[in-house]
Short mmCIF file of N, CA and C and ligand atoms in Angstrom, two decimals:
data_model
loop_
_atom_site.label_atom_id
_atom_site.label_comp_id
_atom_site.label_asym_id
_atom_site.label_seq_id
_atom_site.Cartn_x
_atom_site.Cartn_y
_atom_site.Cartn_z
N UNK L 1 2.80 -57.66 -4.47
CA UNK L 1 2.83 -56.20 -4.65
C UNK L 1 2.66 -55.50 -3.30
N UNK L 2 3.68 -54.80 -3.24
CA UNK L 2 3.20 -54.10 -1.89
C UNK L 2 2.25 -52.74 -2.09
N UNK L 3 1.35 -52.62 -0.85
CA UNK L 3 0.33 -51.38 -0.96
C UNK L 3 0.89 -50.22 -0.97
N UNK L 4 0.58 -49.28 -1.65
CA UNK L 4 0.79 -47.48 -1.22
C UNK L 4 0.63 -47.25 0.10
N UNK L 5 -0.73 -47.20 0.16
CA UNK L 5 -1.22 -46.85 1.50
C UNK L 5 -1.95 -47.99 2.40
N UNK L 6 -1.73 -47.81 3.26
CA UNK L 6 -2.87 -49.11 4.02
C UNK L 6 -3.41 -47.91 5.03
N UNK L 7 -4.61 -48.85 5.58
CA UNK L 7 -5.46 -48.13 6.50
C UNK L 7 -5.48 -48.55 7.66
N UNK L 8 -5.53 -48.22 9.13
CA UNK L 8 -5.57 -49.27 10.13
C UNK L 8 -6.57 -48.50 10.68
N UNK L 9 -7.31 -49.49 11.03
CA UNK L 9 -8.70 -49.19 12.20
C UNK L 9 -8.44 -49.92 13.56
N UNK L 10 -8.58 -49.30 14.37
CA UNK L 10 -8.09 -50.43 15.75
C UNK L 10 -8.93 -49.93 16.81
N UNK L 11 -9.62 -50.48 17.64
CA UNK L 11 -10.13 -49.79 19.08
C UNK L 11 -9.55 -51.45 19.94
N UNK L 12 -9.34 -50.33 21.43
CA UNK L 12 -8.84 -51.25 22.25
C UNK L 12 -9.49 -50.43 23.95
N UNK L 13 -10.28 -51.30 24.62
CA UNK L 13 -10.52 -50.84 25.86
C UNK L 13 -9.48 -50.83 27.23
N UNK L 14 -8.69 -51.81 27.02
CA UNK L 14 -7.44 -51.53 28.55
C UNK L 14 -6.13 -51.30 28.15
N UNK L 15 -5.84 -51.01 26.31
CA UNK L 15 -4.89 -50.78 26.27
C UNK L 15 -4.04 -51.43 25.25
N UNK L 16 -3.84 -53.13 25.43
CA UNK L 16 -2.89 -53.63 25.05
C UNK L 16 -3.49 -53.92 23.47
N UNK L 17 -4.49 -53.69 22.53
CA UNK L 17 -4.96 -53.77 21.44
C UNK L 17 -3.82 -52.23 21.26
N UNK L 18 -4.13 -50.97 22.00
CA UNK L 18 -3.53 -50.00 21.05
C UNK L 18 -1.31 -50.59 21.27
N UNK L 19 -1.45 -50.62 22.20
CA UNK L 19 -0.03 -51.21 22.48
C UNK L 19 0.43 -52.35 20.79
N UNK L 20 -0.05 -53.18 21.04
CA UNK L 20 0.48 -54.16 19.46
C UNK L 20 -0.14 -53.23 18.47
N UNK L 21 -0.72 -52.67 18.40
CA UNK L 21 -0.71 -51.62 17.48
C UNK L 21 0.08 -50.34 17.03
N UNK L 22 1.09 -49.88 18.17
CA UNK L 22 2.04 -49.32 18.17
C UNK L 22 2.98 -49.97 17.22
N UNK L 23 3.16 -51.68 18.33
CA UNK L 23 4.57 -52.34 17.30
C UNK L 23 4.29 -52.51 15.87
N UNK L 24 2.90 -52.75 15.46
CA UNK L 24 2.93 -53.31 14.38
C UNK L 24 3.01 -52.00 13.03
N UNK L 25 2.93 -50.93 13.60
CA UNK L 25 3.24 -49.58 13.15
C UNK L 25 4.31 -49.05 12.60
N UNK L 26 4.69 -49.37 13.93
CA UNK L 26 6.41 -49.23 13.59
C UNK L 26 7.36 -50.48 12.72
N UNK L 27 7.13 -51.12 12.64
CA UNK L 27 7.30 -52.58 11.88
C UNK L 27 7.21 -51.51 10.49
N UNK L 28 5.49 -51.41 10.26
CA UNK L 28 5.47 -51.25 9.24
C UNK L 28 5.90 -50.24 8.23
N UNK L 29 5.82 -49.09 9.06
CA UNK L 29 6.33 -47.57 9.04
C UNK L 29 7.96 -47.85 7.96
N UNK L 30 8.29 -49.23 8.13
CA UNK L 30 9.90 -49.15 7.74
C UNK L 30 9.77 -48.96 6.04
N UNK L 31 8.77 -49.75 5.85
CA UNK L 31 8.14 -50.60 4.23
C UNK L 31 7.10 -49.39 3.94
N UNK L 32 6.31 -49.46 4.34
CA UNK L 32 5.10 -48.55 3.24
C UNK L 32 4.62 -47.36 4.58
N UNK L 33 3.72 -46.63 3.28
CA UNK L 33 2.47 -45.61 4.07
C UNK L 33 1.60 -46.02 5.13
N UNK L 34 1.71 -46.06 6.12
CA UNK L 34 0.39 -46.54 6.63
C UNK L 34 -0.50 -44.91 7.84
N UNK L 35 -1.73 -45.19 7.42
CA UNK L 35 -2.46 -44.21 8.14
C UNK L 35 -3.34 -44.67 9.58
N UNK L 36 -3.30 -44.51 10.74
CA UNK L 36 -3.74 -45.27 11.87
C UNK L 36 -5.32 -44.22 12.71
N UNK L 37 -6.29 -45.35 12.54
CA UNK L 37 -7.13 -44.40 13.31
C UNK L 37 -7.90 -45.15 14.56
N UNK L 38 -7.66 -44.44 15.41
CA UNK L 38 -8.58 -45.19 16.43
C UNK L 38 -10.24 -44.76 16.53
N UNK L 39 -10.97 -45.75 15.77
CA UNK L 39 -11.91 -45.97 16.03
C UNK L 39 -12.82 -45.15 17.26
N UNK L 40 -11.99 -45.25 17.99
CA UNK L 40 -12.74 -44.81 19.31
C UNK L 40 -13.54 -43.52 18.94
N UNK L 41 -12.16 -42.78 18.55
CA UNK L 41 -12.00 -41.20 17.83
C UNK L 41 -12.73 -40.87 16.52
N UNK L 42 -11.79 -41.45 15.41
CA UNK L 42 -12.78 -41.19 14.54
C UNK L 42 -13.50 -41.97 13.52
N UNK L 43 -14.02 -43.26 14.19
CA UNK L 43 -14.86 -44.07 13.67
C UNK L 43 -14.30 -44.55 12.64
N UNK L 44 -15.43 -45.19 11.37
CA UNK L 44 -15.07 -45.91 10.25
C UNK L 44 -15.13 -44.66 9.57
N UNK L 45 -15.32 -43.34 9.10
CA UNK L 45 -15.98 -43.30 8.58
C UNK L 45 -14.44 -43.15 6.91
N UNK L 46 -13.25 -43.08 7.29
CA UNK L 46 -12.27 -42.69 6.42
C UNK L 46 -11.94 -44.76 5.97
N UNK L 47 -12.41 -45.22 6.24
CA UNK L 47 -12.32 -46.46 5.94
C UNK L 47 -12.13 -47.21 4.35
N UNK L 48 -13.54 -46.66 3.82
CA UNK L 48 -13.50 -46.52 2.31
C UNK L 48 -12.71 -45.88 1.56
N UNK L 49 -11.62 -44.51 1.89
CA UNK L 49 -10.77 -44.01 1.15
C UNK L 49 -9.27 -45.22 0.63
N UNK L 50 -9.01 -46.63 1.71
CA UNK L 50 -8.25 -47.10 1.63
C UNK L 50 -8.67 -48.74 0.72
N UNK L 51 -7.73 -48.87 -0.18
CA UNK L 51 -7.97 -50.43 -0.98
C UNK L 51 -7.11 -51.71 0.13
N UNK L 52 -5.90 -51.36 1.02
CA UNK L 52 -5.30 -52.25 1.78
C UNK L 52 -5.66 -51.56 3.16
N UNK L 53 -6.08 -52.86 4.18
CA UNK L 53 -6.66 -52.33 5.39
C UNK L 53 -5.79 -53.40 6.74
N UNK L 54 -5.83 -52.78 7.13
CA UNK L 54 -5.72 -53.41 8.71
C UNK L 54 -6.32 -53.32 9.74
N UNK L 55 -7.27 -54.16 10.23
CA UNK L 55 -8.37 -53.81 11.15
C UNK L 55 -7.82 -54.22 12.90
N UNK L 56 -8.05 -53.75 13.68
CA UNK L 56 -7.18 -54.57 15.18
C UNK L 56 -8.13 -54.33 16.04
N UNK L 57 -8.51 -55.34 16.80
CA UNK L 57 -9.57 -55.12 18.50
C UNK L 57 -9.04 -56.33 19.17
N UNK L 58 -10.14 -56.17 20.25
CA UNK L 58 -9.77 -57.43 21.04
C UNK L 58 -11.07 -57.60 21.16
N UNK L 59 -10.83 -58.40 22.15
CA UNK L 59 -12.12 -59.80 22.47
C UNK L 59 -12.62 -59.55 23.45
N UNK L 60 -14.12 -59.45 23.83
CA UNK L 60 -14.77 -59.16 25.46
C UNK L 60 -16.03 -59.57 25.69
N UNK L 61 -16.12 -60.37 27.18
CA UNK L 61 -17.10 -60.82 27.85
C UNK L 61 -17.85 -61.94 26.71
N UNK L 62 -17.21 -63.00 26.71
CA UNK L 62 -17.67 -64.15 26.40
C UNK L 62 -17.69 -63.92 24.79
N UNK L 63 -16.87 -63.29 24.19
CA UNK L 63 -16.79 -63.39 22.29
C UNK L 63 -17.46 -62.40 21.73
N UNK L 64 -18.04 -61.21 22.88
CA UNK L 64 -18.23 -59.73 22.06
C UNK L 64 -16.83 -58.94 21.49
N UNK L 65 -17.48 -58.24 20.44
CA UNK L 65 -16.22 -57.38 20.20
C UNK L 65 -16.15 -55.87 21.19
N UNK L 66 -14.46 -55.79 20.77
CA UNK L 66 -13.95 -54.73 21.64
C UNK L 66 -15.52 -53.54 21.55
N UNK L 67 -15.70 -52.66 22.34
CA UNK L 67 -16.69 -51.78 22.68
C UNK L 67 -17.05 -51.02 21.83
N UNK L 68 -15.64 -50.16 21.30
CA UNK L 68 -16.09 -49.15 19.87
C UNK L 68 -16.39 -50.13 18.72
N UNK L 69 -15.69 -51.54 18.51
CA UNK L 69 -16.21 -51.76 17.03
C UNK L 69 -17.97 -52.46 17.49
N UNK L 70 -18.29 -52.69 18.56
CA UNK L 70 -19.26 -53.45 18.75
C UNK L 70 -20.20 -51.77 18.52
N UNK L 71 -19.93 -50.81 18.86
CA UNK L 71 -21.12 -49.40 18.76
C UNK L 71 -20.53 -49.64 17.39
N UNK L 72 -19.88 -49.84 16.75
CA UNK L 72 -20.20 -49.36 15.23
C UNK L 72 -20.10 -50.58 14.26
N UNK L 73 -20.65 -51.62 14.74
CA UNK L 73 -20.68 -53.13 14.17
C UNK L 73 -21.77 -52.81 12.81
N UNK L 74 -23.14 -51.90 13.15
CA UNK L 74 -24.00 -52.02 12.24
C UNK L 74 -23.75 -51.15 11.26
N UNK L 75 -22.63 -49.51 11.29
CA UNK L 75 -21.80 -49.36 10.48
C UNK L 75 -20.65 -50.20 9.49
N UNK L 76 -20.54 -51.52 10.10
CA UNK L 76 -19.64 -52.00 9.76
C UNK L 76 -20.21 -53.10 8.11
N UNK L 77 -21.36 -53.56 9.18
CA UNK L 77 -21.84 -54.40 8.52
C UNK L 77 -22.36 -54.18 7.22
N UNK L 78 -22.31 -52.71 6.98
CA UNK L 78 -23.02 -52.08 6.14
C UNK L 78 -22.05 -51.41 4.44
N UNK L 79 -20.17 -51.80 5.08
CA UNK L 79 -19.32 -51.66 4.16
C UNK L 79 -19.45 -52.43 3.56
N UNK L 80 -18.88 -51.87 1.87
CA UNK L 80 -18.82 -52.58 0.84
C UNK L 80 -17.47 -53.17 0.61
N UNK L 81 -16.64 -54.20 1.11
CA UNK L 81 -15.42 -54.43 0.56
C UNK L 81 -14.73 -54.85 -0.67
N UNK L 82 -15.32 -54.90 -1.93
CA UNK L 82 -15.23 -55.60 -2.79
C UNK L 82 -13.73 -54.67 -3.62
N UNK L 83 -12.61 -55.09 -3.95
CA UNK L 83 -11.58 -54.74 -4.37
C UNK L 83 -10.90 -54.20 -3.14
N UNK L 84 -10.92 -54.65 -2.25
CA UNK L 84 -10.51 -54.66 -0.86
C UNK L 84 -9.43 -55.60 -0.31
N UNK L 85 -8.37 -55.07 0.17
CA UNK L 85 -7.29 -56.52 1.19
C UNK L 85 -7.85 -56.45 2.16
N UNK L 86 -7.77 -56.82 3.37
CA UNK L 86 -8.18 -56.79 4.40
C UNK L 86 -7.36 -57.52 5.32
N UNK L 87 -6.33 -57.35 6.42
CA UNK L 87 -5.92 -58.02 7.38
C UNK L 87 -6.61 -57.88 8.82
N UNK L 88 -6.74 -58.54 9.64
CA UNK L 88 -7.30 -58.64 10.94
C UNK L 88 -6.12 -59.28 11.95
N UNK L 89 -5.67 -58.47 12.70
CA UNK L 89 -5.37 -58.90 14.23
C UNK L 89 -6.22 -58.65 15.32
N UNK L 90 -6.07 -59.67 16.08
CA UNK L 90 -6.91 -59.88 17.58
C UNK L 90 -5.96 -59.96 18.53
N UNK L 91 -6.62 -59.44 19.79
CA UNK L 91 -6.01 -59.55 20.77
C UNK L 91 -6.79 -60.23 22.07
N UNK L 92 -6.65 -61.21 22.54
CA UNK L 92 -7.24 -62.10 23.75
C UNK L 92 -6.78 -62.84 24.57
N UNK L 93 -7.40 -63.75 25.35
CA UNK L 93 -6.76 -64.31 26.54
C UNK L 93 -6.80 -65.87 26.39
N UNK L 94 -6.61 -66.43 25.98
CA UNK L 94 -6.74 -67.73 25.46
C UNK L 94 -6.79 -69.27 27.04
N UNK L 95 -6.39 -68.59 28.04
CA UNK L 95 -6.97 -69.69 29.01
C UNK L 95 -8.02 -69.00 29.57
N UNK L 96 -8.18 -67.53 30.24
CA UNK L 96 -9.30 -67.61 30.59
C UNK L 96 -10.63 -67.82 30.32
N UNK L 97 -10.45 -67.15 28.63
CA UNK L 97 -11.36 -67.16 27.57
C UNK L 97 -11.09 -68.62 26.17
N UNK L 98 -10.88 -69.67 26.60
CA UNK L 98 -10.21 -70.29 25.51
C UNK L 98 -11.68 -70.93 24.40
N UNK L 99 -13.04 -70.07 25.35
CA UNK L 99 -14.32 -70.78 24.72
C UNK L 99 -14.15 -70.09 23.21
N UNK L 100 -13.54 -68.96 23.34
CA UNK L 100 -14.10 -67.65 22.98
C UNK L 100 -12.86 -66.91 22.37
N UNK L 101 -11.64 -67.94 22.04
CA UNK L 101 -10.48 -67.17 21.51
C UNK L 101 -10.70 -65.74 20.86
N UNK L 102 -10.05 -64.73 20.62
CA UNK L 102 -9.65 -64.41 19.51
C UNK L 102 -11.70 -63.79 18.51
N UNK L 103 -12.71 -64.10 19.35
CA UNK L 103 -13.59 -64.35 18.22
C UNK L 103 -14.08 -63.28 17.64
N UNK L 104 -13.51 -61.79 18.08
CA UNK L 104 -13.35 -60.79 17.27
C UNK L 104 -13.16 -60.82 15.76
N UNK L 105 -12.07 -61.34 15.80
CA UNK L 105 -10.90 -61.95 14.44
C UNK L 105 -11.97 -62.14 13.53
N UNK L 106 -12.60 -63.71 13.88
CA UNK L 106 -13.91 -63.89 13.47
C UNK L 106 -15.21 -63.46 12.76
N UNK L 107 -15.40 -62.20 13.82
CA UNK L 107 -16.96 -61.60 13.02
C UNK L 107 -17.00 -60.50 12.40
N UNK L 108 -15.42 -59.51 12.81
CA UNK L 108 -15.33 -58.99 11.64
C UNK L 108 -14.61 -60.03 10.00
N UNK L 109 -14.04 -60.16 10.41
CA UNK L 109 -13.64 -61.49 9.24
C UNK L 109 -14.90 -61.74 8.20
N UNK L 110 -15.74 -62.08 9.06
CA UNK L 110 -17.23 -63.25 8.27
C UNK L 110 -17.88 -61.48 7.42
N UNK L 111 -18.11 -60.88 7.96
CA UNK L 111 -18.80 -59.43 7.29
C UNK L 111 -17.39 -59.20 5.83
N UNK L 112 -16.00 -59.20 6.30
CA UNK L 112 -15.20 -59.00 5.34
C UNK L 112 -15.74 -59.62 4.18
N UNK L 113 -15.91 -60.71 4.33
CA UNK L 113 -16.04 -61.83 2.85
C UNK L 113 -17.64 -62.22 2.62
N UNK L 114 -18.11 -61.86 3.36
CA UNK L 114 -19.68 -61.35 3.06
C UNK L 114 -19.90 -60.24 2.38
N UNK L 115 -19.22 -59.29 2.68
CA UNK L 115 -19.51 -58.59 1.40
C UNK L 115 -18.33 -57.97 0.37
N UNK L 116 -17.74 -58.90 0.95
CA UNK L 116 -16.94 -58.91 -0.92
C UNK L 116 -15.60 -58.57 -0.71
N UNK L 117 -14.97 -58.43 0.43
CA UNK L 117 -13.33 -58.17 0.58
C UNK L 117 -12.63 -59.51 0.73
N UNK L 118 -11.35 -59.40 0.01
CA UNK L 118 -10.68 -60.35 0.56
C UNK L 118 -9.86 -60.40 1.45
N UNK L 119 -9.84 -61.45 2.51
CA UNK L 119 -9.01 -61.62 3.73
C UNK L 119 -7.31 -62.41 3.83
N UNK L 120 -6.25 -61.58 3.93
CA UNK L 120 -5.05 -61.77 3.65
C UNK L 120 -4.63 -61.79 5.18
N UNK L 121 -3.29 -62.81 5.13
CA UNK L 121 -2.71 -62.55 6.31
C UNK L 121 -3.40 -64.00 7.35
N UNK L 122 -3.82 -65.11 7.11
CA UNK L 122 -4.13 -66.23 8.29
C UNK L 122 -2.57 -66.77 8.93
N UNK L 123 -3.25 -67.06 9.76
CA UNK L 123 -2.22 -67.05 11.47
C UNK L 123 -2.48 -68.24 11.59
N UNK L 124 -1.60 -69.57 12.21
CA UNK L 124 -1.90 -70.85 11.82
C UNK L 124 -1.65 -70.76 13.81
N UNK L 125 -2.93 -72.01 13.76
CA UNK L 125 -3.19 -71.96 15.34
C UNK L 125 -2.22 -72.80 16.12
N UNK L 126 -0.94 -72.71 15.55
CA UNK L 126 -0.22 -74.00 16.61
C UNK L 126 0.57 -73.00 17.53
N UNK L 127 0.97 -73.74 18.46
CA UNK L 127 1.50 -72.60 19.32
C UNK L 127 0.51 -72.31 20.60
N UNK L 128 -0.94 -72.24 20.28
CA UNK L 128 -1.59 -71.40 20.83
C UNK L 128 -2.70 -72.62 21.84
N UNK L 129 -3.42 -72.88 22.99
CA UNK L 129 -3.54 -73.51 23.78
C UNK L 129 -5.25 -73.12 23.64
N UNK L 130 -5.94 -73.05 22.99
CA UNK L 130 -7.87 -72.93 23.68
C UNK L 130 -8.90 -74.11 22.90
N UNK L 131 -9.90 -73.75 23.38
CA UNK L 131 -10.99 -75.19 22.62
C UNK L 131 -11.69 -74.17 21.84
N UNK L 132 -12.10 -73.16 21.28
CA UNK L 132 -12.71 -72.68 20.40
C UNK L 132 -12.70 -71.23 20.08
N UNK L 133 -12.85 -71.04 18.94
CA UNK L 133 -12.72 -69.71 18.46
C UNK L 133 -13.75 -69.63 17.20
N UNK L 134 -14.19 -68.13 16.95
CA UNK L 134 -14.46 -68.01 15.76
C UNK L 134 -13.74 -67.55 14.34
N UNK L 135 -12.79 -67.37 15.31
CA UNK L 135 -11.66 -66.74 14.05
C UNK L 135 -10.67 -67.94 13.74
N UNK L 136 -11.44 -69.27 13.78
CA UNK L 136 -10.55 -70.56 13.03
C UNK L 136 -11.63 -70.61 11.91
N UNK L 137 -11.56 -70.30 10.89
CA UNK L 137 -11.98 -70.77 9.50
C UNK L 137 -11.92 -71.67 8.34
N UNK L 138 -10.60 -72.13 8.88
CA UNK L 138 -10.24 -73.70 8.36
C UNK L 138 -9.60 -74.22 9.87
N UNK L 139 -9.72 -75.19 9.70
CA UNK L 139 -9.35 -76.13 11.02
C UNK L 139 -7.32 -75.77 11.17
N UNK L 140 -7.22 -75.28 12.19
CA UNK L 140 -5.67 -75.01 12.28
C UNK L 140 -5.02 -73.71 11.82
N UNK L 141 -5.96 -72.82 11.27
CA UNK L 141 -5.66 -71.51 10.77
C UNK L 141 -6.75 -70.87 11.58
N UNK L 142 -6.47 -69.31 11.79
CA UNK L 142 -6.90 -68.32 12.47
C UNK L 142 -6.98 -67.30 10.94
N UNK L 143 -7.91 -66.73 11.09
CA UNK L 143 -8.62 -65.76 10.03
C UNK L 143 -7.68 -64.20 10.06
N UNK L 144 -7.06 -64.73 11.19
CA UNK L 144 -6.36 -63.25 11.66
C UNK L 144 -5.10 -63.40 12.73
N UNK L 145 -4.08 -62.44 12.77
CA UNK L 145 -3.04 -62.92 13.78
C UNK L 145 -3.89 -62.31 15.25
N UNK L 146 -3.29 -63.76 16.04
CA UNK L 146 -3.56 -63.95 17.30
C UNK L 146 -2.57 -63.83 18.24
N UNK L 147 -3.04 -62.49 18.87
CA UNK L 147 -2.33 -62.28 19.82
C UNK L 147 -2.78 -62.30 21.37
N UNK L 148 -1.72 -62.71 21.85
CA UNK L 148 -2.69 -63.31 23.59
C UNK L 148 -1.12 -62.97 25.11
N UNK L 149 -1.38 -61.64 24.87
CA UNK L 149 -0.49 -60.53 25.54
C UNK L 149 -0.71 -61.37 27.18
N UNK L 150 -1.98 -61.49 27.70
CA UNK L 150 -2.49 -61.93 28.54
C UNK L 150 -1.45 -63.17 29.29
N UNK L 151 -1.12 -63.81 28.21
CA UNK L 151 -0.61 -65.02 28.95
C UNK L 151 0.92 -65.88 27.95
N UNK L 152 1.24 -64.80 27.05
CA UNK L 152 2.15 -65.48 26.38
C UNK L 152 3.05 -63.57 25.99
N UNK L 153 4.28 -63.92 26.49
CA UNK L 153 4.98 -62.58 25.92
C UNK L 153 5.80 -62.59 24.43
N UNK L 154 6.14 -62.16 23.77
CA UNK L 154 7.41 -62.09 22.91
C UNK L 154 6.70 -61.76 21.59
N UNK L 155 5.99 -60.49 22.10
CA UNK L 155 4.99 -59.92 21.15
C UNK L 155 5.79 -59.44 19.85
N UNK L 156 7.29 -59.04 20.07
CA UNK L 156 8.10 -58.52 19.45
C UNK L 156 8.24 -59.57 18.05
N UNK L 157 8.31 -60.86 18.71
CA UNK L 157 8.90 -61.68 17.33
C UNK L 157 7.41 -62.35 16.44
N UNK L 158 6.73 -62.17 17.07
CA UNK L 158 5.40 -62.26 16.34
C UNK L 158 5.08 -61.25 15.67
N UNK L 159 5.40 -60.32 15.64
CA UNK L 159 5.22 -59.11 15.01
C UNK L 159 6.29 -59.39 13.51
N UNK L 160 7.65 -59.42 14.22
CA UNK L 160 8.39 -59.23 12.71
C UNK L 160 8.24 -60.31 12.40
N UNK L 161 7.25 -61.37 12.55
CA UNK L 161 7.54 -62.58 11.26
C UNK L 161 6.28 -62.21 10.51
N UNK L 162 5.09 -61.48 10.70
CA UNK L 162 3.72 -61.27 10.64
C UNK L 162 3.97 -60.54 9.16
N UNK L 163 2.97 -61.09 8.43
CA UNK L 163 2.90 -60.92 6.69
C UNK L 163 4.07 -61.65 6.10
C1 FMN F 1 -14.17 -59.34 31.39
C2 FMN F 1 -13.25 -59.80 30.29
C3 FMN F 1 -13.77 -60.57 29.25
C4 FMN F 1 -12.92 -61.04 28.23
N1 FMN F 1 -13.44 -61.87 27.24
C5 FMN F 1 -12.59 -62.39 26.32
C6 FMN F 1 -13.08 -63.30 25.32
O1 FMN F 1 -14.26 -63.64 25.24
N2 FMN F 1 -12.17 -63.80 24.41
C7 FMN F 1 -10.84 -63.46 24.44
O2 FMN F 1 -10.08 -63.95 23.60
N3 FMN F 1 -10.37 -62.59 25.38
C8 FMN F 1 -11.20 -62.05 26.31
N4 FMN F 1 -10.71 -61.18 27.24
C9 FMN F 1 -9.29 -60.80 27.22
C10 FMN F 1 -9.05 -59.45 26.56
O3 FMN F 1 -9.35 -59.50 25.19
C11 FMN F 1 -7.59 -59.10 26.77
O4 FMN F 1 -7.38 -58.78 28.13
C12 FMN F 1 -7.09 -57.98 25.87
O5 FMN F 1 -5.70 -57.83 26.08
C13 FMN F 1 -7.78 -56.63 26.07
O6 FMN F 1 -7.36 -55.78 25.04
P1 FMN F 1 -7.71 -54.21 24.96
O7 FMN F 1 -7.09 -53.58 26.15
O8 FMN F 1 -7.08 -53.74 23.71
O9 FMN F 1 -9.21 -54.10 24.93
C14 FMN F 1 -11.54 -60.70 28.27
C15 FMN F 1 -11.04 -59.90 29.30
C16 FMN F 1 -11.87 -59.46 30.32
C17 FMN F 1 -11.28 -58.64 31.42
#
């Protein structure tokens, strides 16, 4: 079934989080409603109005999350997702950071299904070159699509195969 509306939450500090967030916009813009907010701006707080979500950050300084979701992590932690979709993309650097893939993906992910949303949309880790992440939840799958602008281009065709 496809959604009415979806929601996207995204914060990105140098950029390239709002950048794949552009493409994946426009991708989607073709198929359904979608409403885009940057976090930065105006927080979670329209979050709960949506049943299909799309959440997007990146990854910083050793497996913190991007800056705005990390100031509003204890907002976060505090949603109820239950009758909830939930997709997650990440954005990271996978050799410099390969301790630490992606582990955004991850900890919002673990709060998703902690309290009660379900997580749609895993990204299967082949392709992709690091020794650990938190956003692998079964061995060989990623909790969320992984994107790694940093060191691999052709953001374009990862995008239209994505869902
Ligand atoms: C100081 C620093 C720390 C970083 N730490 C991580 C990390 O722990 N894991 C990861 O996957 N990427 C890490 N990255 C890579 C960023 O996530 C990547 O550059 C990303 O494109 C930034 O996206 P943004 O501009 O949307 O914030 C780091 C980058 C920098 C400069």
């Amino acid at each position: 079934m496809m959604p009415e509306v979806i929601g996207l939450f995204y914060g990105s500090d140098t950029g390239t989080t709002e950048y794949v967030t552009e493409l994946i916009v426009k991708k989607l813009k073709q198929t359904v409603q979608i409403s885009v907010y940057d976090i930065g701006e105006y927080g979670l707080s329209e979050l709960d109005n949506y049943e299909f979500l799309l959440l997007g950050l990146s990854t910083w300084f050793d497996g913190d999350l991007q800056s705005n979701w990390e100031g509003l992590f204890d907002t976060f932690k505090r949603i109820k997702f239950s009758g909830k979709k939930v997709a997650i993309y990440g954005v990271g650097d996978q050799i410099e950071y390969g301790e630490f893939f992606v582990d955004g993906i991850g900890i919002l992910g673990k709060i998703v299904v902690e309290n009660g949303g379900e997580i749609i949309g895993a990204w299967s880790t082949k392709g992709y070159d690091f020794e650990t992440s938190e956003a692998e939840f079964l061995p060989g799958w990623f909790m969320g699509l992984a994107i790694d602008e940093d060191n691999q281009g052709g953001i374009q065709s990862s995008v239209s195969s994505y869902g």
